[in-house]
Short mmCIF file of C-alpha atoms in Angstrom, two decimals:
data_model
loop_
_atom_site.label_atom_id
_atom_site.label_comp_id
_atom_site.label_asym_id
_atom_site.label_seq_id
_atom_site.Cartn_x
_atom_site.Cartn_y
_atom_site.Cartn_z
CA MET A 1 2.51 8.09 -13.14
CA SER A 2 -0.92 8.53 -14.56
CA ALA A 3 -4.56 8.10 -13.84
CA PRO A 4 -6.65 6.20 -16.35
CA GLU A 5 -8.74 8.43 -18.55
CA PRO A 6 -12.40 7.48 -18.32
CA SER A 7 -14.28 7.17 -21.59
CA LYS A 8 -17.28 8.96 -20.12
CA PRO A 9 -17.89 11.19 -17.08
CA LEU A 10 -17.92 9.42 -13.76
CA THR A 11 -20.46 9.70 -10.97
CA GLY A 12 -20.91 8.43 -7.45
CA ALA A 13 -18.18 6.50 -5.67
CA ALA A 14 -16.27 5.94 -8.92
CA LEU A 15 -15.97 9.71 -9.37
CA LEU A 16 -14.81 10.30 -5.79
CA GLU A 17 -12.20 7.55 -6.08
CA ALA A 18 -10.98 8.81 -9.44
CA VAL A 19 -10.65 12.37 -8.18
CA THR A 20 -8.78 11.16 -5.11
CA ASP A 21 -6.41 9.15 -7.26
CA ALA A 22 -5.84 12.03 -9.66
CA ILE A 23 -5.18 14.63 -6.96
CA VAL A 24 -2.86 12.25 -5.09
CA ALA A 25 -1.03 11.51 -8.34
CA LEU A 26 -0.57 15.24 -8.96
CA HIS A 27 0.69 15.76 -5.42
CA LEU A 28 3.13 12.89 -5.78
CA HIS A 29 4.33 14.26 -9.09
CA HIS A 30 4.74 17.84 -7.89
CA TYR A 31 6.05 17.27 -4.37
CA GLY A 32 7.72 13.89 -4.66
CA ARG A 33 5.59 12.31 -1.97
CA ALA A 34 2.04 11.10 -1.68
CA PRO A 35 -0.11 12.48 1.11
CA ALA A 36 -0.64 10.21 4.09
CA GLN A 37 -4.38 10.37 3.64
CA ALA A 38 -6.80 11.59 1.01
CA LYS A 39 -10.53 11.56 0.68
CA THR A 40 -12.94 13.26 -1.71
CA TYR A 41 -16.45 14.45 -0.98
CA LEU A 42 -19.20 15.83 -3.18
CA LEU A 43 -21.35 18.33 -1.33
CA GLN A 44 -24.81 19.07 -2.73
CA ASP A 45 -23.78 17.69 -6.13
CA GLU A 46 -21.77 20.81 -6.91
CA LEU A 47 -18.84 21.15 -4.51
CA LEU A 48 -16.07 18.65 -5.01
CA ALA A 49 -13.67 18.67 -2.09
CA CYS A 50 -10.52 16.58 -1.86
CA THR A 51 -9.05 16.62 1.63
CA LEU A 52 -5.40 15.63 2.02
CA SER A 53 -3.35 15.15 5.15
CA GLY A 54 0.31 14.45 5.77
CA ILE A 55 1.22 16.63 2.81
CA TYR A 56 4.41 18.42 3.76
CA THR A 57 7.87 17.55 2.49
CA GLN A 58 10.83 17.37 4.85
CA VAL A 59 11.94 20.83 3.74
CA GLU A 60 8.49 22.25 4.46
CA LYS A 61 8.31 20.52 7.83
CA THR A 62 11.63 22.09 8.76
CA MET A 63 10.40 25.52 7.70
CA ILE A 64 7.23 25.05 9.73
CA GLU A 65 9.29 24.08 12.79
CA LEU A 66 11.22 27.30 12.29
CA GLN A 67 7.94 29.25 12.46
CA ARG A 68 7.98 29.87 8.70
CA ALA A 69 4.62 28.26 7.89
CA ASP A 70 3.48 31.42 6.12
CA ASP A 71 6.37 31.07 3.67
CA VAL A 72 5.50 27.43 3.07
CA HIS A 73 1.90 28.28 2.36
CA ALA A 74 2.81 31.23 0.15
CA THR A 75 4.99 28.93 -1.94
CA ARG A 76 2.30 26.27 -2.11
CA HIS A 77 -0.32 28.84 -3.13
CA ALA A 78 1.96 30.33 -5.78
CA PHE A 79 2.73 26.93 -7.22
CA ARG A 80 -0.89 25.80 -7.12
CA ASP A 81 -1.88 28.99 -8.89
CA ALA A 82 0.68 28.29 -11.59
CA VAL A 83 -0.68 24.79 -12.21
CA LYS A 84 -4.35 25.42 -11.52
CA LYS A 85 -5.29 24.58 -15.11
CA THR A 86 -3.89 21.08 -14.67
CA TYR A 87 -6.09 20.47 -11.63
CA ILE A 88 -9.16 21.98 -13.27
CA ASP A 89 -8.66 19.99 -16.46
CA VAL A 90 -8.44 16.75 -14.50
CA VAL A 91 -11.64 17.45 -12.60
CA GLN A 92 -13.48 18.58 -15.71
CA GLN A 93 -12.43 15.45 -17.54
CA LEU A 94 -13.53 13.15 -14.72
CA THR A 95 -16.83 14.89 -14.03
CA GLY A 96 -17.72 16.00 -17.53
CA ARG A 97 -18.69 19.32 -15.96
CA THR A 98 -17.21 22.79 -16.09
CA VAL A 99 -15.36 23.98 -13.00
CA ARG A 100 -16.74 27.42 -12.07
CA ALA A 101 -14.13 28.09 -9.42
CA SER A 102 -11.40 26.30 -7.52
CA ILE A 103 -9.20 26.99 -4.53
CA SER A 104 -6.65 25.28 -2.31
CA ASN A 105 -6.29 25.70 1.40
CA TYR A 106 -3.34 24.60 3.56
CA HIS A 107 -3.01 24.08 7.29
CA VAL A 108 -0.47 23.12 9.87
CA GLY A 109 -1.40 21.37 13.11
CA PRO A 110 -3.19 19.42 11.74
CA ASP A 111 -1.22 19.00 8.56
CA LEU A 112 -4.01 19.34 6.00
CA ALA A 113 -4.83 20.61 2.56
CA VAL A 114 -8.15 20.98 0.83
CA GLU A 115 -8.66 21.17 -2.92
CA LEU A 116 -12.10 22.60 -3.68
CA PHE A 117 -13.88 22.74 -7.02
CA LEU A 118 -17.24 24.36 -7.63
CA LEU A 119 -18.94 22.62 -10.54
CA GLU A 120 -21.52 23.87 -12.99
CA PRO A 121 -24.81 22.01 -12.62
CA ALA A 122 -24.88 18.56 -14.16
CA PRO A 123 -26.48 18.57 -17.61
CA ALA A 124 -30.09 17.40 -17.60
CA LEU A 125 -30.53 13.88 -18.95
CA MET B 1 -26.22 36.01 28.09
CA SER B 2 -24.59 33.11 29.82
CA PRO B 3 -21.20 33.63 31.47
CA GLN B 4 -19.35 31.74 28.74
CA ASN B 5 -20.82 34.12 26.17
CA VAL B 6 -19.46 37.23 27.81
CA PRO B 7 -17.19 38.95 25.30
CA ASP B 8 -13.60 38.67 26.32
CA GLY B 9 -11.68 40.84 23.96
CA THR B 10 -8.90 41.27 26.49
CA GLY B 11 -8.42 37.58 27.22
CA ASP B 12 -5.28 35.53 26.74
CA GLY B 13 -6.20 34.28 23.26
CA PRO B 14 -4.87 35.72 20.02
CA PRO B 15 -6.37 39.05 18.95
CA PHE B 16 -9.35 38.93 16.62
CA GLU B 17 -8.48 39.27 12.95
CA CYS B 18 -10.59 38.73 9.89
CA HIS B 19 -9.69 39.39 6.30
CA TRP B 20 -10.31 37.99 2.84
CA ARG B 21 -8.38 37.73 -0.36
CA ALA B 22 -8.96 36.49 -3.88
CA GLU B 23 -7.34 33.12 -4.47
CA GLY B 24 -7.28 30.24 -6.88
CA ALA B 25 -9.56 30.42 -9.89
CA GLY B 26 -12.63 32.58 -9.26
CA ALA B 27 -12.49 31.96 -5.53
CA ALA B 28 -11.78 33.77 -2.28
CA SER B 29 -10.64 32.77 1.17
CA VAL B 30 -11.65 34.31 4.45
CA GLN B 31 -9.29 33.88 7.38
CA VAL B 32 -10.59 34.40 10.88
CA SER B 33 -8.55 34.19 14.06
CA GLY B 34 -9.09 34.92 17.72
CA GLU B 35 -12.43 35.25 19.46
CA VAL B 36 -15.66 35.80 17.60
CA ASP B 37 -18.22 37.40 19.90
CA MET B 38 -20.77 40.19 19.87
CA LEU B 39 -18.00 42.76 19.53
CA THR B 40 -16.14 41.11 16.66
CA ALA B 41 -18.91 39.24 14.82
CA PRO B 42 -20.03 42.35 12.89
CA GLN B 43 -16.54 42.66 11.42
CA MET B 44 -16.62 39.03 10.33
CA ASN B 45 -20.02 39.67 8.80
CA HIS B 46 -18.67 42.63 6.86
CA VAL B 47 -15.71 40.64 5.53
CA LEU B 48 -17.93 37.72 4.52
CA ARG B 49 -20.24 40.08 2.64
CA ASP B 50 -17.30 41.53 0.71
CA ALA B 51 -15.82 38.14 -0.13
CA CYS B 52 -19.13 36.60 -1.21
CA ALA B 53 -19.83 39.60 -3.42
CA GLN B 54 -16.57 39.03 -5.29
CA ALA B 55 -16.33 35.28 -5.83
CA PRO B 56 -18.67 32.36 -6.51
CA LEU B 57 -16.67 30.14 -4.14
CA VAL B 58 -15.58 31.29 -0.69
CA VAL B 59 -13.60 29.22 1.77
CA LEU B 60 -14.07 30.29 5.37
CA ASP B 61 -11.12 29.13 7.42
CA LEU B 62 -11.93 29.02 11.14
CA SER B 63 -8.97 26.93 12.24
CA ALA B 64 -7.45 29.85 14.19
CA VAL B 65 -10.69 30.80 15.95
CA SER B 66 -10.31 30.23 19.67
CA PHE B 67 -13.86 31.05 20.69
CA ILE B 68 -17.16 31.71 18.98
CA ASP B 69 -20.45 32.62 20.62
CA SER B 70 -24.03 32.76 19.41
CA SER B 71 -23.53 36.09 17.67
CA GLY B 72 -20.72 34.54 15.63
CA LEU B 73 -22.86 31.52 14.85
CA HIS B 74 -25.66 33.82 13.71
CA VAL B 75 -23.29 35.59 11.33
CA LEU B 76 -22.15 32.25 9.87
CA VAL B 77 -25.66 30.97 9.27
CA ASP B 78 -26.80 34.30 7.88
CA ALA B 79 -23.79 34.56 5.55
CA ALA B 80 -24.27 31.01 4.29
CA GLY B 81 -27.91 31.72 3.51
CA ARG B 82 -27.12 34.99 1.73
CA ALA B 83 -24.39 33.31 -0.27
CA ARG B 84 -26.63 30.47 -1.35
CA GLU B 85 -29.34 32.87 -2.51
CA SER B 86 -26.87 34.85 -4.58
CA GLY B 87 -25.31 31.79 -6.22
CA THR B 88 -22.13 31.87 -4.16
CA ARG B 89 -21.03 28.84 -2.23
CA MET B 90 -19.38 29.25 1.15
CA VAL B 91 -17.46 26.32 2.59
CA MET B 92 -16.37 26.28 6.21
CA ILE B 93 -13.20 24.45 7.16
CA GLY B 94 -11.23 24.09 10.36
CA ALA B 95 -14.19 24.38 12.69
CA SER B 96 -13.41 23.40 16.25
CA ARG B 97 -15.26 20.56 17.89
CA ALA B 98 -16.96 23.15 20.08
CA LEU B 99 -18.31 24.96 17.02
CA GLU B 100 -19.35 21.71 15.38
CA ALA B 101 -21.20 20.82 18.59
CA LEU B 102 -22.81 24.27 18.64
CA LEU B 103 -24.01 23.78 15.06
CA VAL B 104 -25.51 20.42 15.93
CA LEU B 105 -27.04 21.73 19.15
CA THR B 106 -28.73 24.58 17.34
CA GLY B 107 -29.82 22.44 14.40
CA THR B 108 -27.98 24.67 11.94
CA GLN B 109 -25.33 22.28 10.70
CA HIS B 110 -27.30 21.57 7.51
CA LEU B 111 -27.28 25.27 6.64
CA ILE B 112 -23.51 25.49 6.31
CA ASN B 113 -21.22 23.56 3.99
CA ALA B 114 -18.61 22.14 6.33
CA LEU B 115 -15.85 19.75 5.36
CA PRO B 116 -15.23 16.73 7.55
CA SER B 117 -11.65 16.42 8.73
CA LEU B 118 -9.48 13.43 8.04
CA SER B 119 -8.14 11.57 11.01
CA ARG B 120 -5.03 13.20 12.38
CA HIS B 121 -3.52 9.88 13.18
CA GLY B 122 -3.55 8.09 9.85
CA VAL B 123 -2.06 4.68 10.32
CA GLU B 124 -2.96 4.70 14.01
CA SER B 125 -6.62 4.81 13.07
CA LEU B 126 -6.05 1.93 10.71
CA LEU B 127 -4.54 -0.13 13.46
CA GLN B 128 -7.61 0.47 15.57
CA GLU B 129 -9.73 -0.96 12.76
CA ARG B 130 -8.57 -4.44 13.50
CA ALA B 131 -9.56 -7.08 11.03
CA SER B 132 -11.78 -4.95 8.84
CA ILE B 133 -11.82 -7.95 6.51
CA GLN B 134 -13.05 -11.25 7.78
CA ALA B 135 -11.10 -14.26 6.60
CA PRO B 136 -13.17 -15.39 3.63
CA GLU B 137 -11.85 -18.89 3.33
CA ALA B 138 -11.36 -21.79 5.66
CA GLY B 139 -7.80 -22.02 6.87
CA PHE B 140 -7.17 -18.27 6.53
CA ASP B 141 -6.59 -16.35 9.74
CA PRO B 142 -4.09 -13.52 9.26
CA LEU B 143 -4.23 -12.45 12.90
CA ALA B 144 -2.95 -15.90 13.88
CA ASN B 145 0.43 -14.57 12.83
CA PRO B 146 1.51 -12.13 15.56
CA VAL B 147 3.41 -9.97 13.06
CA ASN B 148 0.01 -8.86 11.75
CA ALA B 149 -1.49 -6.21 13.98
CA SER B 150 -4.21 -5.35 11.53
CA VAL B 151 -5.85 -6.59 8.36
CA LEU B 152 -7.81 -4.25 6.16
CA ALA B 153 -9.19 -3.74 2.71
CA GLY B 154 -7.39 -1.44 0.33
CA ARG B 155 -8.33 -0.21 -3.11
CA VAL B 156 -5.60 -0.25 -5.75
CA MET B 157 -5.09 3.34 -6.82
CA ALA B 158 -4.32 4.38 -10.37
CA ILE B 159 -0.88 5.61 -9.42
CA SER B 160 1.71 3.48 -11.00
CA ASP B 161 5.18 4.92 -11.10
CA ASP B 162 6.46 3.44 -7.89
CA ARG B 163 5.12 0.05 -6.92
CA LEU B 164 1.58 -0.37 -5.69
CA TRP B 165 -0.42 2.41 -4.06
CA LEU B 166 -3.35 1.37 -1.89
CA HIS B 167 -6.20 3.44 -0.52
CA ALA B 168 -7.82 2.36 2.73
CA PRO B 169 -11.45 3.18 3.52
CA ASP B 170 -10.46 5.91 6.01
CA GLY B 171 -8.43 7.65 3.32
CA THR B 172 -5.00 6.41 4.38
CA ILE B 173 -2.62 5.87 1.49
CA LEU B 174 -0.16 3.00 1.69
CA ARG B 175 2.66 2.08 -0.65
CA ALA B 176 3.35 -1.59 -1.08
CA TRP B 177 5.92 -3.60 -2.95
CA ALA B 178 4.85 -5.28 -6.16
CA PRO B 179 6.58 -6.92 -9.10
CA TYR B 180 6.11 -4.03 -11.46
CA ALA B 181 7.90 -5.15 -14.60
CA SER B 182 4.72 -5.38 -16.67
CA GLY B 183 2.62 -2.65 -15.07
CA LEU B 184 0.19 -2.86 -12.20
CA PRO B 185 -0.09 -6.50 -11.11
CA VAL B 186 -3.69 -5.90 -10.05
CA PRO B 187 -6.00 -3.56 -11.98
CA ALA B 188 -6.77 -0.15 -10.52
CA GLY B 189 -9.99 -0.17 -8.56
CA GLU B 190 -9.59 -3.75 -7.37
CA TRP B 191 -9.59 -4.42 -3.64
CA VAL B 192 -6.87 -6.31 -1.84
CA GLU B 193 -6.27 -7.42 1.72
CA ILE B 194 -3.44 -5.56 3.41
CA TYR B 195 -1.52 -6.89 6.39
CA LEU B 196 0.01 -4.26 8.68
CA ASP B 197 2.51 -4.61 11.50
CA ARG B 198 2.30 -2.80 14.83
CA GLU B 199 4.00 0.25 13.40
CA GLY B 200 1.56 0.44 10.52
CA ALA B 201 4.09 -0.79 7.98
CA VAL B 202 2.86 -3.09 5.25
CA ASN B 203 3.77 -6.74 5.86
CA GLY B 204 2.18 -7.83 2.63
CA TRP B 205 -0.99 -7.91 0.63
CA ARG B 206 -3.16 -10.39 -1.20
CA HIS B 207 -5.58 -10.17 -4.11
CA ALA B 208 -7.83 -13.15 -3.53
CA ALA B 209 -9.39 -13.18 -6.99
CA SER B 210 -6.11 -13.56 -8.83
CA GLY B 211 -4.23 -15.27 -6.02
CA ILE B 212 -1.41 -12.70 -6.20
CA SER B 213 0.09 -12.69 -2.72
CA ILE B 214 3.04 -10.54 -1.67
CA ASN B 215 5.04 -10.93 1.52
CA GLN B 216 7.37 -7.95 1.79
CA ARG B 217 8.61 -8.46 5.31
CA GLN B 218 12.37 -8.21 5.85
CA LEU B 219 12.65 -5.94 2.84
CA PRO B 220 15.33 -3.41 3.79
CA PRO B 221 14.16 0.23 3.84
CA GLY B 222 14.77 1.87 0.51
CA ALA B 223 15.37 -1.40 -1.30
CA LYS B 224 13.50 -1.66 -4.59
CA PRO B 225 14.03 -5.15 -5.94
CA ASP B 226 12.23 -5.88 -9.19
CA THR B 227 11.78 -9.58 -8.63
CA ALA B 228 10.65 -11.92 -5.90
CA ALA B 229 11.10 -15.58 -5.09
CA PRO B 230 8.15 -17.85 -4.32
CA LEU B 231 7.61 -19.19 -0.83
CA THR B 232 4.88 -21.75 -0.28
CA CYS B 233 2.91 -22.07 2.91
CA ARG B 234 2.83 -25.56 4.38
CA GLY B 235 0.09 -24.57 6.80
CA SER B 236 -3.66 -24.50 6.35
CA CYS B 237 -3.95 -21.85 3.60
CA ARG B 238 -1.34 -23.21 1.13
CA VAL B 239 -0.79 -19.76 -0.34
CA THR B 240 2.31 -19.23 -2.46
CA TRP B 241 3.82 -15.88 -1.56
CA MET B 242 6.01 -13.76 -3.79
CA ALA B 243 8.71 -12.46 -1.47
CA PRO B 244 11.25 -9.84 -2.56
CA ALA B 245 13.34 -10.77 0.50
CA ALA B 246 12.67 -14.51 0.49
CA LEU B 247 16.09 -15.51 1.80
CA GLN B 248 15.82 -13.19 4.80
CA LEU B 249 12.30 -14.47 5.49
CA THR B 250 13.42 -18.07 5.72
CA GLU B 251 16.54 -17.14 7.72
CA HIS B 252 14.30 -15.39 10.27
CA ASP B 253 11.82 -18.27 10.29
CA GLU B 254 9.01 -15.93 9.26
CA ARG B 255 5.60 -17.53 9.00
CA CYS B 256 2.77 -17.31 6.51
CA LEU B 257 0.83 -14.02 6.65
CA THR B 258 -2.57 -15.65 6.25
CA CYS B 259 -2.34 -18.67 8.55
CA ALA B 260 1.03 -18.51 10.35
CA GLY B 261 2.06 -21.78 8.74
CA PRO B 262 5.71 -22.55 7.91
CA LEU B 263 7.13 -21.19 4.65
CA VAL B 264 9.36 -23.18 2.33
CA ARG B 265 11.08 -22.30 -0.93
CA ALA B 266 8.83 -23.38 -3.78
#
């Protein structure tokens, strides 16, 4: 599994698609399943947000049914923290911009995750 | 104050809670639950001030908020403005439809970074988007075959370890069968037509530019054949389909996915 490495930073729809593909590929690699849905937005040219739904594995779904969603999210946060460099590197490579900050957020009912990246301003042309 | 804005700290909803914590890389999250009203909004304001002072990126999660009144809205708008001025970015997620409506009603939605939610229903929303692609060629009418409940466009994703991954315009991700021996049969970024059944399962897909056409009906769940046999349509479209379960298709008298014509072994 891999996403193609662009020769130069992407912008516009190509960037949003590439980020979606990369984040979905990472999710598939780490959790063994692709999300049911994924979409990436760029807010005010500095906030890159990839929204995923249908993310949970069967084990996690069972834990959530057993009222253990907090444990599921704690594990997801711990894992995401351990691999945050991978996510940041991917976004920096695709955008050509430094990631100032990033964070993940997980939900149940609806089953959602958000990967957020705050980018340094684009270099002046 | 209108009746619906009367603080109701003793109501049936969950108790108000608001706290923040550092998370991710240089970021913070603020979790709010319960009712945000004139009694509790100051506490939310205090927490938002603390979080925004500590991190350049703050996620404000309102998914557990059961009620928010104008004092809560004022705190949100004020906090977003303060954050922006100080170089911090606050992103609101999980807002209820009532709060989204309140933001629109008060003309303040542009002041707050809010993430749109994906559809909760995934494939169901796809099925409602019937025939998002019009048949481009004479003789092609995928909905003539009753096994097709929906036809849509899908972008080939750059995920390649397990057949073909497709991305629909609403964000839905679909996995389709493809002869994968020599890599992706269609380049990443290309668009294909996808034919879905009533359950949202992929019947097949077609890349018009290259003519690659896959009919994956009758493929047993979990089966991962590497090859497919050709089936030619004797109807109006004359498409030759690559079918990983060709024998089962002919045994079940399945019809062509793009014109409902009869299929014969090529």
